[in-house]
Tab-separated table of C-alpha atoms and ligand atoms in Angstrom:
chain	number	residue	atom	x	y	z
A	17	MET	CA	152.472	280.906	73.561
A	18	PHE	CA	152.128	277.209	73.665
A	19	ARG	CA	148.916	276.867	71.968
A	20	THR	CA	149.373	273.212	70.914
A	21	HIS	CA	150.793	270.601	73.630
A	22	VAL	CA	152.489	267.136	71.757
A	23	ASN	CA	152.586	265.071	74.940
A	24	ASN	CA	149.483	262.413	72.654
A	25	GLN	CA	152.085	262.254	70.729
A	26	PHE	CA	154.773	260.813	72.946
A	27	SER	CA	154.010	257.871	72.569
A	28	ALA	CA	154.573	257.730	68.547
A	29	TYR	CA	157.713	259.879	69.157
A	30	CYS	CA	159.044	257.285	71.573
A	31	HIS	CA	158.551	254.726	68.982
A	32	GLU	CA	160.213	256.373	65.745
A	33	GLU	CA	156.467	256.467	64.545
A	34	LEU	CA	156.400	259.606	63.290
A	35	SER	CA	157.453	261.572	60.169
A	36	ALA	CA	160.540	263.479	60.415
A	37	GLY	CA	158.542	267.012	60.002
A	38	GLU	CA	156.407	265.749	63.069
A	39	THR	CA	159.561	264.943	64.868
A	40	ARG	CA	160.896	267.694	64.681
A	41	LYS	CA	157.944	269.740	65.795
A	42	VAL	CA	157.860	267.216	69.152
A	43	ALA	CA	161.741	268.117	69.505
A	44	GLU	CA	161.132	271.784	69.053
A	45	HIS	CA	158.230	272.280	71.221
A	46	LEU	CA	160.133	270.258	73.907
A	47	ILE	CA	162.878	272.292	74.300
A	48	GLY	CA	160.637	275.223	74.904
A	49	CYS	CA	157.352	273.761	76.548
A	50	THR	CA	158.221	272.845	80.794
A	51	ARG	CA	155.010	271.342	81.207
A	52	CYS	CA	155.388	268.950	78.142
A	53	ARG	CA	158.741	268.426	78.889
A	54	LYS	CA	158.134	266.984	82.510
A	55	GLU	CA	155.726	264.547	80.934
A	56	PHE	CA	158.018	263.098	78.113
A	57	GLU	CA	160.632	262.539	81.237
A	58	GLU	CA	158.822	260.383	82.833
A	59	VAL	CA	157.557	258.407	79.594
A	60	LYS	CA	161.197	258.303	79.019
A	61	LEU	CA	161.848	256.882	82.705
A	62	GLY	CA	159.345	254.326	82.216
A	63	ILE	CA	160.342	253.262	79.590
A	64	LYS	CA	164.245	252.919	80.305
A	65	LEU	CA	162.400	251.209	83.727
A	66	ALA	CA	160.526	248.496	81.328
A	67	GLU	CA	164.006	247.683	79.764
A	68	GLN	CA	165.877	246.815	82.580
A	69	LEU	CA	162.786	244.443	83.741
A	70	PRO	CA	164.366	240.906	83.809
A	71	LEU	CA	162.731	238.329	81.595
A	72	VAL	CA	161.315	235.660	83.753
A	73	SER	CA	158.565	233.474	83.544
A	74	ALA	CA	155.979	233.127	87.161
A	75	PRO	CA	156.091	230.075	88.396
A	76	ASP	CA	153.033	227.576	87.261
A	77	SER	CA	152.477	227.357	91.199
A	78	LEU	CA	152.031	230.829	92.051
A	79	TRP	CA	148.974	231.473	89.146
A	80	GLN	CA	147.620	227.743	90.493
A	81	GLU	CA	147.780	229.504	93.622
A	82	VAL	CA	145.564	232.592	92.345
A	83	GLU	CA	142.917	230.046	90.941
A	84	MET	CA	142.900	227.810	93.667
A	85	LEU	CA	142.477	231.513	96.277
A	86	LEU	CA	139.712	232.623	94.157
A	87	ASP	CA	137.952	229.900	93.643
A	88	GLN	CA	137.715	229.210	96.950
A	89	ASP	CA	134.691	231.279	96.890
A	90	GLY	CA	133.070	228.572	95.091
A	91	HIS	CA	132.912	231.210	92.152
A	92	PRO	CA	134.375	229.916	88.766
A	93	VAL	CA	137.174	232.368	87.960
A	94	ASN	CA	135.436	233.845	84.763
A	95	GLU	CA	132.326	235.094	86.992
A	96	ARG	CA	134.513	236.650	89.220
A	97	ARG	CA	136.546	238.730	85.897
A	98	SER	CA	132.593	239.648	85.008
A	99	TRP	CA	132.237	241.833	88.007
A	100	SER	CA	132.489	245.951	87.758
A	101	GLY	CA	133.987	246.630	90.608
A	102	ILE	CA	136.816	246.637	92.485
A	103	SER	CA	136.333	246.918	95.636
A	104	PHE	CA	136.234	243.014	96.495
A	105	LEU	CA	140.229	243.207	96.072
A	106	ILE	CA	140.283	245.381	99.262
A	107	GLN	CA	138.686	242.098	101.418
A	108	PRO	CA	141.355	240.875	103.343
A	109	ARG	CA	141.099	236.871	101.591
A	110	PHE	CA	141.372	238.697	98.720
A	111	ALA	CA	144.683	240.977	98.659
A	112	ILE	CA	147.040	238.098	98.025
A	113	PRO	CA	145.439	236.974	94.857
A	114	ALA	CA	144.568	240.488	93.955
A	115	PHE	CA	147.749	242.070	94.915
A	116	ALA	CA	149.437	238.966	92.833
A	117	VAL	CA	147.068	239.676	89.353
A	118	LEU	CA	148.209	243.341	89.488
A	119	MET	CA	151.811	242.039	89.838
A	120	GLY	CA	150.795	240.587	86.467
A	121	VAL	CA	149.104	242.990	84.563
A	122	ALA	CA	151.971	245.489	85.876
A	123	PHE	CA	154.641	242.668	84.769
A	124	ILE	CA	152.893	242.277	81.048
A	125	ILE	CA	152.580	245.849	80.556
A	126	ALA	CA	155.945	245.946	81.043
A	127	LEU	CA	157.221	243.458	78.723
A	128	SER	CA	154.970	245.061	76.411
A	129	LEU	CA	156.754	248.333	76.363
A	130	ARG	CA	160.111	246.502	76.508
A	131	ASP	CA	159.411	244.579	73.304
A	132	ARG	CA	158.031	247.304	71.166
A	133	SER	CA	161.358	249.123	72.917
A	134	GLU	CA	163.651	246.170	71.569
A	135	GLY	CA	161.378	246.042	68.140
A	136	THR	CA	162.436	249.575	67.809
A	137	ARG	CA	165.911	248.799	68.362
A	138	LEU	CA	166.185	246.082	66.000
A	139	THR	CA	165.235	248.110	63.268
A	140	GLY	CA	166.589	250.862	63.949
A	141	ALA	CA	170.202	249.499	65.274
A	142	SER	CA	172.388	250.927	62.890
A	143	TRP	CA	173.560	254.284	61.733
A	144	ASP	CA	174.144	255.370	58.342
A	145	VAL	CA	177.698	256.756	57.242
A	146	SER	CA	178.372	258.462	53.855
A	147	ARG	CA	181.863	258.899	52.871
A	148	LEU	CA	183.475	261.953	52.682
A	149	ASP	CA	186.539	262.110	51.875
A	150	GLY	CA	189.369	259.089	52.001
A	151	ALA	CA	188.368	256.155	53.497
A	152	PRO	CA	187.084	255.935	56.517
A	153	GLN	CA	186.437	252.372	58.106
A	154	ILE	CA	183.984	250.639	59.977
A	155	GLY	CA	186.115	247.669	61.858
A	156	SER	CA	188.073	246.336	58.974
A	157	ILE	CA	186.271	247.314	56.411
A	158	SER	CA	186.651	250.443	54.129
A	159	VAL	CA	183.233	252.162	53.633
A	160	ASN	CA	183.276	253.209	49.940
A	161	ASP	CA	180.455	255.436	49.883
A	162	LYS	CA	177.967	254.585	52.257
A	163	GLY	CA	178.090	252.369	55.338
A	164	LYS	CA	176.320	251.392	58.502
A	165	LEU	CA	177.404	251.600	62.063
A	166	GLY	CA	175.619	248.909	64.460
A	167	ILE	CA	175.528	249.399	67.997
A	168	GLY	CA	179.654	248.096	69.481
A	169	GLN	CA	181.217	249.160	65.946
A	170	TRP	CA	184.015	251.528	65.774
A	171	LEU	CA	184.272	253.762	62.816
A	172	GLU	CA	188.082	255.280	61.820
A	173	THR	CA	189.344	257.891	60.015
A	174	ASP	CA	192.849	258.546	59.484
A	175	ALA	CA	194.452	261.310	58.299
A	176	ASN	CA	192.910	261.954	54.540
A	177	SER	CA	189.299	260.574	55.023
A	178	ARG	CA	186.225	261.871	56.883
A	179	ALA	CA	182.816	260.864	57.047
A	180	GLN	CA	179.484	261.999	58.378
A	181	ILE	CA	177.019	259.726	60.356
A	182	GLU	CA	173.279	260.037	60.351
A	183	VAL	CA	171.986	259.940	64.141
A	184	GLY	CA	168.917	258.204	63.398
A	185	ASN	CA	166.485	260.943	62.698
A	186	ILE	CA	167.574	263.720	65.152
A	187	GLY	CA	170.681	265.027	63.515
A	188	GLN	CA	174.075	264.431	61.789
A	189	VAL	CA	177.383	264.275	62.858
A	190	GLU	CA	180.644	264.950	61.100
A	191	ILE	CA	183.833	262.948	62.079
A	192	ASP	CA	187.106	265.059	61.291
A	193	PRO	CA	190.185	263.432	60.423
A	194	GLY	CA	192.730	261.263	62.697
A	195	THR	CA	189.163	260.296	64.803
A	196	ARG	CA	187.752	256.648	66.312
A	197	VAL	CA	184.223	257.032	67.431
A	198	ARG	CA	182.058	254.286	68.463
A	199	LEU	CA	178.336	253.582	68.575
A	200	VAL	CA	177.269	252.885	71.904
A	201	GLU	CA	173.616	252.621	72.273
A	202	THR	CA	171.062	253.784	69.993
A	203	LYS	CA	167.250	253.947	71.017
A	204	PRO	CA	164.429	256.055	71.995
A	205	THR	CA	165.497	257.295	74.627
A	206	GLU	CA	169.334	257.582	74.164
A	207	HIS	CA	171.541	257.869	71.221
A	208	ARG	CA	175.157	257.771	72.702
A	209	LEU	CA	178.562	258.117	70.489
A	210	GLU	CA	181.966	257.107	72.414
A	211	LEU	CA	184.814	259.429	70.987
A	212	ALA	CA	188.251	257.773	72.262
A	213	ARG	CA	190.438	260.836	70.269
A	214	GLY	CA	190.059	263.056	67.198
A	215	ARG	CA	187.170	265.595	66.265
A	216	LEU	CA	183.532	265.658	65.572
A	217	SER	CA	180.843	267.743	64.862
A	218	ALA	CA	177.144	267.538	65.995
A	219	ARG	CA	174.179	269.320	64.773
A	220	ILE	CA	171.078	268.071	66.888
A	221	SER	CA	167.311	268.749	66.741
A	222	ALA	CA	166.263	267.056	69.016
A	223	PRO	CA	164.709	267.109	72.367
A	224	PRO	CA	167.158	267.885	75.180
A	225	ARG	CA	169.166	265.148	76.514
A	226	LEU	CA	169.018	262.019	74.083
A	227	PHE	CA	171.953	262.890	72.347
A	228	PHE	CA	175.232	262.045	74.572
A	229	VAL	CA	179.283	262.087	73.650
A	230	ASP	CA	180.954	259.940	75.947
A	231	THR	CA	184.873	261.385	75.957
A	232	PRO	CA	187.641	260.192	78.109
A	233	SER	CA	187.185	262.772	80.887
A	234	ALA	CA	183.506	263.914	80.581
A	235	VAL	CA	180.174	263.257	78.810
A	236	ALA	CA	178.485	266.007	76.127
A	237	GLU	CA	175.005	266.098	76.526
A	238	ASP	CA	172.787	267.699	74.162
A	239	LEU	CA	170.576	270.467	75.313
A	240	GLY	CA	169.329	271.658	71.640
A	241	CYS	CA	172.357	272.294	69.783
A	242	ALA	CA	175.078	272.353	67.461
A	243	TYR	CA	178.633	271.713	68.510
A	244	THR	CA	182.555	270.618	68.086
A	245	LEU	CA	183.988	268.483	70.403
A	246	GLU	CA	187.622	266.770	70.285
A	247	VAL	CA	189.972	264.834	72.568
A	248	ASN	CA	193.473	264.146	72.396
A	249	ASP	CA	195.597	261.756	73.094
A	250	GLN	CA	195.652	262.278	76.643
A	251	GLY	CA	192.097	262.324	76.634
A	252	ASP	CA	191.083	266.104	77.580
A	253	SER	CA	188.855	267.145	75.459
A	254	LEU	CA	187.236	270.786	74.228
A	255	LEU	CA	184.295	271.314	73.883
A	256	ARG	CA	182.740	274.141	71.072
A	257	VAL	CA	179.141	275.217	70.953
A	258	THR	CA	178.117	277.442	67.702
A	259	LEU	CA	174.427	276.987	68.220
A	260	GLY	CA	171.968	276.620	71.717
A	261	TRP	CA	173.359	274.727	74.460
A	262	VAL	CA	175.285	271.667	75.910
A	263	SER	CA	175.949	270.259	79.278
A	264	LEU	CA	179.262	268.495	79.570
A	265	HIS	CA	179.471	266.377	83.290
A	266	LEU	CA	181.794	264.144	85.061
A	267	ARG	CA	180.086	262.810	88.252
A	268	ASP	CA	178.296	265.824	90.370
A	269	ARG	CA	180.707	268.265	87.980
A	270	GLU	CA	178.906	269.880	85.974
A	271	SER	CA	179.657	273.275	82.884
A	272	VAL	CA	176.531	274.416	81.357
A	273	VAL	CA	178.138	275.542	77.789
A	274	PRO	CA	176.736	278.069	75.353
A	275	ALA	CA	176.812	279.175	72.000
A	276	GLY	CA	180.112	281.450	71.612
A	277	ALA	CA	181.764	279.686	74.532
A	278	ALA	CA	184.272	276.748	75.220
A	279	CYS	CA	185.042	274.420	77.598
A	280	ALA	CA	188.301	271.699	78.381
A	281	THR	CA	188.291	268.545	80.507
A	282	ARG	CA	190.732	266.603	81.832
A	283	PRO	CA	190.523	263.005	82.880
A	284	GLY	CA	189.433	262.576	86.286
A	285	LEU	CA	188.940	266.165	86.557
A	286	GLY	CA	186.269	266.749	84.764
A	287	PRO	CA	184.840	269.604	83.027
A	288	GLY	CA	186.933	272.992	83.804
A	289	THR	CA	184.825	276.511	83.947
A	290	PRO	CA	183.532	277.679	80.748
A	291	TYR	CA	184.405	280.771	79.042
A	292	PHE	CA	183.691	282.983	75.779
A	293	GLU	CA	186.330	282.503	73.336
A	294	ASP	CA	186.052	285.990	72.558
A	295	SER	CA	187.484	286.890	75.900
A	296	SER	CA	191.526	287.787	76.214
A	297	GLU	CA	194.084	285.101	75.999
A	298	MET	CA	195.565	286.171	79.591
A	299	PHE	CA	192.322	285.441	81.012
A	300	ARG	CA	191.956	281.977	79.303
A	301	LYS	CA	195.107	280.781	80.157
A	302	ALA	CA	194.550	281.777	83.610
A	303	LEU	CA	191.700	280.223	84.040
A	304	THR	CA	193.172	276.889	82.678
A	305	LYS	CA	195.362	276.839	86.049
A	306	LEU	CA	192.790	277.573	88.228
A	307	ASP	CA	190.892	274.830	86.853
A	308	PHE	CA	193.542	271.831	85.779
A	309	GLU	CA	196.739	272.739	87.805
A	310	PRO	CA	195.891	273.247	91.320
A	311	ASN	CA	199.585	272.134	91.704
A	312	ASP	CA	201.734	273.706	89.488
A	313	PRO	CA	204.283	275.325	91.270
A	314	SER	CA	205.272	278.130	88.823
A	315	TRP	CA	202.436	280.103	89.389
A	316	SER	CA	200.270	281.074	92.847
A	317	ARG	CA	196.824	281.064	93.287
A	318	THR	CA	196.205	284.646	94.313
A	319	PRO	CA	197.617	286.397	90.937
A	320	THR	CA	196.290	284.427	88.972
A	321	LEU	CA	192.974	284.408	90.211
A	322	ASP	CA	193.390	288.570	90.128
A	323	LEU	CA	194.117	288.052	86.476
A	324	VAL	CA	190.837	286.624	85.383
A	325	LEU	CA	188.992	289.129	87.659
A	326	ASN	CA	190.690	292.386	85.977
A	327	GLU	CA	190.693	290.337	82.291
A	328	ALA	CA	186.867	289.437	82.697
A	329	ARG	CA	184.562	291.749	80.645
A	330	PRO	CA	180.819	292.248	81.430
A	331	ARG	CA	179.817	289.170	79.674
A	332	ASP	CA	182.829	287.030	81.391
A	333	THR	CA	180.410	287.476	84.777
A	334	PHE	CA	178.997	284.255	82.766
A	335	THR	CA	182.297	282.567	83.645
A	336	LEU	CA	182.764	284.379	87.429
A	337	TRP	CA	179.465	283.105	87.801
A	338	HIS	CA	180.643	279.978	87.438
A	339	LEU	CA	183.911	280.009	89.664
A	340	LEU	CA	181.592	281.109	92.735
A	341	SER	CA	181.022	278.087	93.752
A	342	ARG	CA	184.452	276.434	92.409
A	343	VAL	CA	186.611	278.555	94.967
A	344	ASN	CA	185.800	278.936	98.764
A	345	GLY	CA	186.839	282.076	101.343
A	346	SER	CA	187.849	284.989	100.815
A	347	ASP	CA	188.939	283.641	96.883
A	348	ARG	CA	184.737	283.791	96.064
A	349	ALA	CA	184.551	287.059	97.886
A	350	ARG	CA	186.570	288.408	95.378
A	351	VAL	CA	185.052	286.658	92.819
A	352	TYR	CA	181.851	288.436	93.733
A	353	GLY	CA	183.091	291.540	93.976
A	354	ARG	CA	184.383	292.100	90.532
A	355	MET	CA	180.927	290.280	89.425
A	356	ALA	CA	179.258	293.356	91.556
A	357	ALA	CA	180.802	296.172	89.801
A	358	LEU	CA	180.237	294.429	86.254
A	359	VAL	CA	176.934	293.443	86.088
A	360	PRO	CA	175.386	294.625	89.965
A	361	PRO	CA	173.458	291.611	91.488
A	362	PRO	CA	169.463	292.697	90.899
A	363	GLU	CA	167.158	293.306	93.507
A	364	GLY	CA	166.989	290.363	95.906
A	365	VAL	CA	170.592	289.028	95.958
A	366	THR	CA	172.621	289.710	98.143
A	367	ARG	CA	176.796	289.361	99.339
A	368	ASP	CA	175.828	287.179	102.300
A	369	GLY	CA	173.054	284.954	100.190
A	370	VAL	CA	175.683	284.849	96.974
A	371	LEU	CA	178.505	283.859	99.173
A	372	ARG	CA	176.647	281.111	100.565
A	373	LEU	CA	175.893	279.742	97.297
A	374	ASP	CA	171.754	280.458	97.905
A	375	GLN	CA	170.496	278.957	94.849
A	376	ASN	CA	167.972	281.088	94.647
A	377	MET	CA	169.745	284.386	94.094
A	378	LEU	CA	172.776	282.871	91.674
A	379	ASN	CA	169.595	281.771	89.830
A	380	LEU	CA	168.585	285.100	89.842
A	381	TRP	CA	171.868	286.602	88.829
A	382	ARG	CA	172.032	284.289	86.439
A	383	GLU	CA	169.115	285.528	84.496
A	384	LYS	CA	170.287	289.029	84.839
A	385	ILE	CA	174.207	288.325	83.227
A	386	ASP	CA	172.681	286.108	80.978
A	387	SER	CA	169.467	289.309	79.842
A	388	GLU	CA	172.582	291.482	79.710
A	389	CYS	CA	174.907	289.533	77.800
A	390	ASP	CA	174.639	289.811	73.893
A	391	SER	CA	175.185	286.300	72.516
A	392	VAL	CA	172.983	284.535	75.554
A	393	ASN	CA	169.726	286.273	74.242
A	394	SER	CA	167.666	284.041	76.044
A	395	VAL	CA	167.879	280.905	78.498
A	396	PRO	CA	165.483	278.071	77.641
A	397	ALA	CA	163.446	276.307	80.539
A	398	VAL	CA	165.655	273.124	80.336
A	399	VAL	CA	169.058	274.964	80.690
A	400	ARG	CA	167.314	276.934	84.097
A	401	ASP	CA	166.409	273.151	85.221
A	402	VAL	CA	169.923	271.745	84.481
A	403	LEU	CA	172.059	275.132	85.694
A	404	GLY	CA	170.031	274.110	89.010
A	405	ARG	CA	170.924	270.432	89.209
A	406	THR	CA	174.038	271.629	89.088
A	407	ARG	CA	174.343	273.833	91.953
A	408	SER	CA	172.957	271.033	93.949
A	409	GLY	CA	175.465	268.786	92.210
A	410	ILE	CA	177.879	271.994	93.605
A	411	HIS	CA	176.349	271.899	97.005
A	412	ARG	CA	177.433	268.229	97.421
A	413	ARG	CA	180.222	268.169	96.568
A	414	LEU	CA	181.477	271.482	98.799
B	524	ZN	ZN1	153.514	271.743	75.736
């Protein structure tokens, strides 16, 4: 299926040296190809590590010592450089200088990566903003037609204004009235906005996990998608996905939300259980109580969970699947029972295994659920990776 892998373009991709068309091709390939994505994650990690290196000079004494030790043999340093093999490095008398030289080389490579990355950052450290309506403001300055949003700057719209942001060359974000957003970071390995309040709509065509939006109660992480995200004055947020997948997480709690589904978050609690927007109102209300109002005396847990289970359609087993790991004991057994009635577990998935949250079994069942749900046609490999990660997170939490 993937005739041409794109790993030879990672360096150019990371340093924004490809055309818009080539960038899109790499991005689309990365969404579907596990092999390239794995390699890409390593390249990203390397760049991140290089960025974190402090800029310090090696003390002169270290270099003098290195040269002195190399000269002890009676050979000039230059002559030694022409040696074709490196076997001499493993001789005990050269162990220390060899280590120092290797460290030096690693340091220089890391610095050059850091410099390239910084260079990109300096030239691309702001995003283009277009006024769509009214008078959006960047800091205290009104955007008449076009403007630039730099790192650390706030873009604010009042009740009558709207704006559009170009997110590097990976997508667009529309800012609705009454919204406050800040550009936190933009670099090849990470583009990050903070949404303090209001609503934004994002359409991103980048490899997964490059575009992030921080909200007061969770981080939205793009897995190749289009979505709207809104935050109210209490810091609650609501994510609605229209295309692809988005992950919402806070610490080790994560919800992976497909197109057609939504997920709410609350400060301190993180993301709730995701649900399809065409589920019944009763189903959604009961789910909100389970997720966010565990101490509300006006309802009790058992009938509320019953309501969720009774209202669930086959497609809502997607929600019940998330609930499995968020409830315990007899509640988990009841969730299992309803799921099994709606979408029977495939071969190899047992009741006992599911109740102890066996990761493989949960995966297998999830695949069957997704393939039987109308709007979740196929789960991209990246989402499978994230789902695996989610469950390990949940195991740690429990
Ligand atoms: Zn590939």
